């Protein structure tokens, strides 16, 4: 044991160097390549944010214009992909489809597997540009509708809403959807990003790395908390029920979804912005039920935790499901949309991993038996 450092789940272990994202858990700050998330959410589109993540610098006006054209012209799905989506079992979760479609896509694009930092994923941008089209097409097939072609006059977020619902969102809804994607684009060495880097470290393709990351995000400990927040809101039903509901939940030692974070020990800066989005949409649609319940949950829960000397704050998932709900997005698409946003962060990490690659190969702390005597088959019980 003496020379072995072990932390279950690699908690607190530094597993690599990265310049992409800093999460300052104490101050509640998040940076992409040095820019505060607050500034990005205020000023940048998802396309501009993606450029920053893939190139490490903000684009000039010309670079952004070119990049926008490149990303928008990569949105359309080809017939074989559409057939695959149509034939995929309708009862499957869209995350299962997303994981499969990424590798299927790999067979149909001229991506020239370059096991090098210059792999041309930054040029094709398929894994980022096509995920919204895939999610929207699957959703429409499931509901007996034909997929809609992408619109290149709309932002990444607004076009997604259009392809999903067939209604062109107004500026505010389109903008909030796009900023939602900005807020979720990157978050350092979380489980799915680490998965992407591990696969990339074997010099596998970007497609395989991203498909593995999608599998990792699918798990309920990673991508699914905002769905559970909405289930909680449905259970609570109204503001008057919040206090008794929380008393009961805490007595049963239940975790309150959307509250608390491994890294943030202050308010998650993304939840502050998400709350503002929810306020704007609640007012616009004249429906503030979810907002009121959530604010009361936050207030009462924080009061109770502070009494115990454990200040716990909302994380990004706390208000985000309610934002979706007002945008008309069904619950089973929450995690797939997270993947749509995070694809740009994953690709940034894959490219960074390749620039200074070393194969990930940790050791296990062996706790089994050795040198067991061989039993004859008749003597085994
Ligand atoms: C994310 C999470 C796993 C972090 O847990 P953690 O690392 O134990 O967090 P902390 O060390 O700050 O917890 C301090 C204490 O508060 C409790 N706590 C933290 N979050 C809590 C929550 N949401 N509900 C109830 N109690 C909570 C912890 O159990 C711990 O109690 P203890 O001292 O009696 O063991 C936890 O907050 C959680 O399960 N949150 C809900 C799920 C969620 O929203 N996930 C999305 C994360 S982005």
PDB file of N, CA, C and O in Angstrom, residues 22 24 27-44 49 52 58 182-183 269-270 273:
ATOM      1  N   UNK A  22     -11.971  26.042 -16.463  1.00  0.00           N
ATOM      2  CA  UNK A  22     -11.664  26.093 -15.032  1.00  0.00           C
ATOM      3  C   UNK A  22     -12.975  26.210 -14.263  1.00  0.00           C
ATOM      4  O   UNK A  22     -13.798  27.069 -14.548  1.00  0.00           O
ATOM      5  N   UNK A  24     -14.102  27.030 -10.622  1.00  0.00           N
ATOM      6  CA  UNK A  24     -13.664  27.512  -9.308  1.00  0.00           C
ATOM      7  C   UNK A  24     -14.822  27.272  -8.339  1.00  0.00           C
ATOM      8  O   UNK A  24     -15.745  28.079  -8.230  1.00  0.00           O
ATOM      9  N   UNK A  27     -15.398  29.899  -5.308  1.00  0.00           N
ATOM     10  CA  UNK A  27     -15.985  31.207  -5.646  1.00  0.00           C
ATOM     11  C   UNK A  27     -17.256  31.073  -6.487  1.00  0.00           C
ATOM     12  O   UNK A  27     -17.921  32.067  -6.772  1.00  0.00           O
ATOM     13  N   UNK A  28     -17.543  29.849  -6.955  1.00  0.00           N
ATOM     14  CA  UNK A  28     -18.713  29.669  -7.809  1.00  0.00           C
ATOM     15  C   UNK A  28     -18.501  30.325  -9.167  1.00  0.00           C
ATOM     16  O   UNK A  28     -19.350  31.066  -9.647  1.00  0.00           O
ATOM     17  N   UNK A  29     -17.333  30.066  -9.761  1.00  0.00           N
ATOM     18  CA  UNK A  29     -17.066  30.644 -11.084  1.00  0.00           C
ATOM     19  C   UNK A  29     -16.696  29.551 -12.074  1.00  0.00           C
ATOM     20  O   UNK A  29     -16.099  28.545 -11.687  1.00  0.00           O
ATOM     21  N   UNK A  30     -17.026  29.806 -13.326  1.00  0.00           N
ATOM     22  CA  UNK A  30     -16.736  28.844 -14.389  1.00  0.00           C
ATOM     23  C   UNK A  30     -16.165  29.621 -15.576  1.00  0.00           C
ATOM     24  O   UNK A  30     -16.702  30.675 -15.942  1.00  0.00           O
ATOM     25  N   UNK A  31     -15.073  29.106 -16.133  1.00  0.00           N
ATOM     26  CA  UNK A  31     -14.422  29.788 -17.262  1.00  0.00           C
ATOM     27  C   UNK A  31     -14.229  28.807 -18.406  1.00  0.00           C
ATOM     28  O   UNK A  31     -13.831  27.664 -18.177  1.00  0.00           O
ATOM     29  N   UNK A  32     -14.491  29.279 -19.652  1.00  0.00           N
ATOM     30  CA  UNK A  32     -14.070  28.524 -20.840  1.00  0.00           C
ATOM     31  C   UNK A  32     -12.897  29.313 -21.428  1.00  0.00           C
ATOM     32  O   UNK A  32     -13.058  30.474 -21.804  1.00  0.00           O
ATOM     33  N   UNK A  33     -11.754  28.688 -21.538  1.00  0.00           N
ATOM     34  CA  UNK A  33     -10.544  29.370 -22.031  1.00  0.00           C
ATOM     35  C   UNK A  33     -10.397  30.766 -21.417  1.00  0.00           C
ATOM     36  O   UNK A  33     -10.133  31.750 -22.106  1.00  0.00           O
ATOM     37  N   UNK A  34     -10.623  30.854 -20.129  1.00  0.00           N
ATOM     38  CA  UNK A  34     -10.379  32.110 -19.412  1.00  0.00           C
ATOM     39  C   UNK A  34     -11.544  33.082 -19.394  1.00  0.00           C
ATOM     40  O   UNK A  34     -11.514  34.068 -18.661  1.00  0.00           O
ATOM     41  N   UNK A  35     -12.568  32.832 -20.189  1.00  0.00           N
ATOM     42  CA  UNK A  35     -13.721  33.756 -20.222  1.00  0.00           C
ATOM     43  C   UNK A  35     -14.810  33.280 -19.263  1.00  0.00           C
ATOM     44  O   UNK A  35     -15.160  32.092 -19.274  1.00  0.00           O
ATOM     45  N   UNK A  36     -15.318  34.211 -18.476  1.00  0.00           N
ATOM     46  CA  UNK A  36     -16.334  33.821 -17.500  1.00  0.00           C
ATOM     47  C   UNK A  36     -17.633  33.415 -18.171  1.00  0.00           C
ATOM     48  O   UNK A  36     -18.043  34.031 -19.164  1.00  0.00           O
ATOM     49  N   UNK A  37     -18.276  32.416 -17.593  1.00  0.00           N
ATOM     50  CA  UNK A  37     -19.524  31.908 -18.192  1.00  0.00           C
ATOM     51  C   UNK A  37     -20.577  33.008 -18.270  1.00  0.00           C
ATOM     52  O   UNK A  37     -21.364  33.062 -19.216  1.00  0.00           O
ATOM     53  N   UNK A  38     -20.552  33.905 -17.287  1.00  0.00           N
ATOM     54  CA  UNK A  38     -21.489  35.031 -17.286  1.00  0.00           C
ATOM     55  C   UNK A  38     -21.319  35.870 -18.559  1.00  0.00           C
ATOM     56  O   UNK A  38     -22.288  36.247 -19.208  1.00  0.00           O
ATOM     57  N   UNK A  39     -20.062  36.121 -18.937  1.00  0.00           N
ATOM     58  CA  UNK A  39     -19.796  36.931 -20.133  1.00  0.00           C
ATOM     59  C   UNK A  39     -20.159  36.172 -21.404  1.00  0.00           C
ATOM     60  O   UNK A  39     -20.665  36.748 -22.379  1.00  0.00           O
ATOM     61  N   UNK A  40     -19.864  34.867 -21.390  1.00  0.00           N
ATOM     62  CA  UNK A  40     -20.211  34.071 -22.572  1.00  0.00           C
ATOM     63  C   UNK A  40     -21.726  34.029 -22.764  1.00  0.00           C
ATOM     64  O   UNK A  40     -22.229  34.224 -23.872  1.00  0.00           O
ATOM     65  N   UNK A  41     -22.447  33.790 -21.655  1.00  0.00           N
ATOM     66  CA  UNK A  41     -23.911  33.691 -21.769  1.00  0.00           C
ATOM     67  C   UNK A  41     -24.513  35.015 -22.235  1.00  0.00           C
ATOM     68  O   UNK A  41     -25.514  35.044 -22.933  1.00  0.00           O
ATOM     69  N   UNK A  42     -23.866  36.097 -21.838  1.00  0.00           N
ATOM     70  CA  UNK A  42     -24.403  37.402 -22.216  1.00  0.00           C
ATOM     71  C   UNK A  42     -24.085  37.750 -23.673  1.00  0.00           C
ATOM     72  O   UNK A  42     -24.896  38.326 -24.382  1.00  0.00           O
ATOM     73  N   UNK A  43     -22.883  37.361 -24.113  1.00  0.00           N
ATOM     74  CA  UNK A  43     -22.410  37.885 -25.399  1.00  0.00           C
ATOM     75  C   UNK A  43     -22.269  36.880 -26.539  1.00  0.00           C
ATOM     76  O   UNK A  43     -22.224  37.279 -27.700  1.00  0.00           O
ATOM     77  N   UNK A  44     -22.120  35.593 -26.211  1.00  0.00           N
ATOM     78  CA  UNK A  44     -21.745  34.645 -27.275  1.00  0.00           C
ATOM     79  C   UNK A  44     -22.888  33.708 -27.634  1.00  0.00           C
ATOM     80  O   UNK A  44     -23.646  33.268 -26.766  1.00  0.00           O
ATOM     81  N   UNK A  49     -19.217  30.086 -29.051  1.00  0.00           N
ATOM     82  CA  UNK A  49     -18.659  29.330 -27.931  1.00  0.00           C
ATOM     83  C   UNK A  49     -17.951  28.079 -28.447  1.00  0.00           C
ATOM     84  O   UNK A  49     -16.868  27.712 -27.973  1.00  0.00           O
ATOM     85  N   UNK A  52     -14.646  28.975 -29.842  1.00  0.00           N
ATOM     86  CA  UNK A  52     -13.690  29.206 -28.742  1.00  0.00           C
ATOM     87  C   UNK A  52     -13.175  27.873 -28.202  1.00  0.00           C
ATOM     88  O   UNK A  52     -11.970  27.696 -27.993  1.00  0.00           O
ATOM     89  N   UNK A  58     -11.325  33.400 -29.132  1.00  0.00           N
ATOM     90  CA  UNK A  58     -12.572  33.890 -29.723  1.00  0.00           C
ATOM     91  C   UNK A  58     -12.335  34.218 -31.199  1.00  0.00           C
ATOM     92  O   UNK A  58     -11.240  34.669 -31.561  1.00  0.00           O
ATOM     93  N   UNK A 182     -24.949  27.071 -24.496  1.00  0.00           N
ATOM     94  CA  UNK A 182     -23.667  27.694 -24.085  1.00  0.00           C
ATOM     95  C   UNK A 182     -23.346  27.276 -22.649  1.00  0.00           C
ATOM     96  O   UNK A 182     -22.218  26.885 -22.334  1.00  0.00           O
ATOM     97  N   UNK A 183     -24.343  27.331 -21.776  1.00  0.00           N
ATOM     98  CA  UNK A 183     -24.106  27.029 -20.356  1.00  0.00           C
ATOM     99  C   UNK A 183     -23.676  25.584 -20.127  1.00  0.00           C
ATOM    100  O   UNK A 183     -23.009  25.273 -19.147  1.00  0.00           O
ATOM    101  N   UNK A 269     -22.647  29.095 -10.936  1.00  0.00           N
ATOM    102  CA  UNK A 269     -22.938  30.321 -11.694  1.00  0.00           C
ATOM    103  C   UNK A 269     -23.953  30.094 -12.821  1.00  0.00           C
ATOM    104  O   UNK A 269     -24.678  30.992 -13.227  1.00  0.00           O
ATOM    105  N   UNK A 270     -24.020  28.851 -13.318  1.00  0.00           N
ATOM    106  CA  UNK A 270     -24.973  28.554 -14.392  1.00  0.00           C
ATOM    107  C   UNK A 270     -26.403  28.565 -13.871  1.00  0.00           C
ATOM    108  O   UNK A 270     -27.330  28.911 -14.590  1.00  0.00           O
ATOM    109  N   UNK A 273     -27.898  32.073 -13.911  1.00  0.00           N
ATOM    110  CA  UNK A 273     -28.362  32.499 -15.239  1.00  0.00           C
ATOM    111  C   UNK A 273     -29.639  31.738 -15.617  1.00  0.00           C
ATOM    112  O   UNK A 273     -30.590  32.303 -16.151  1.00  0.00           O
TER     113      UNK A 273
END
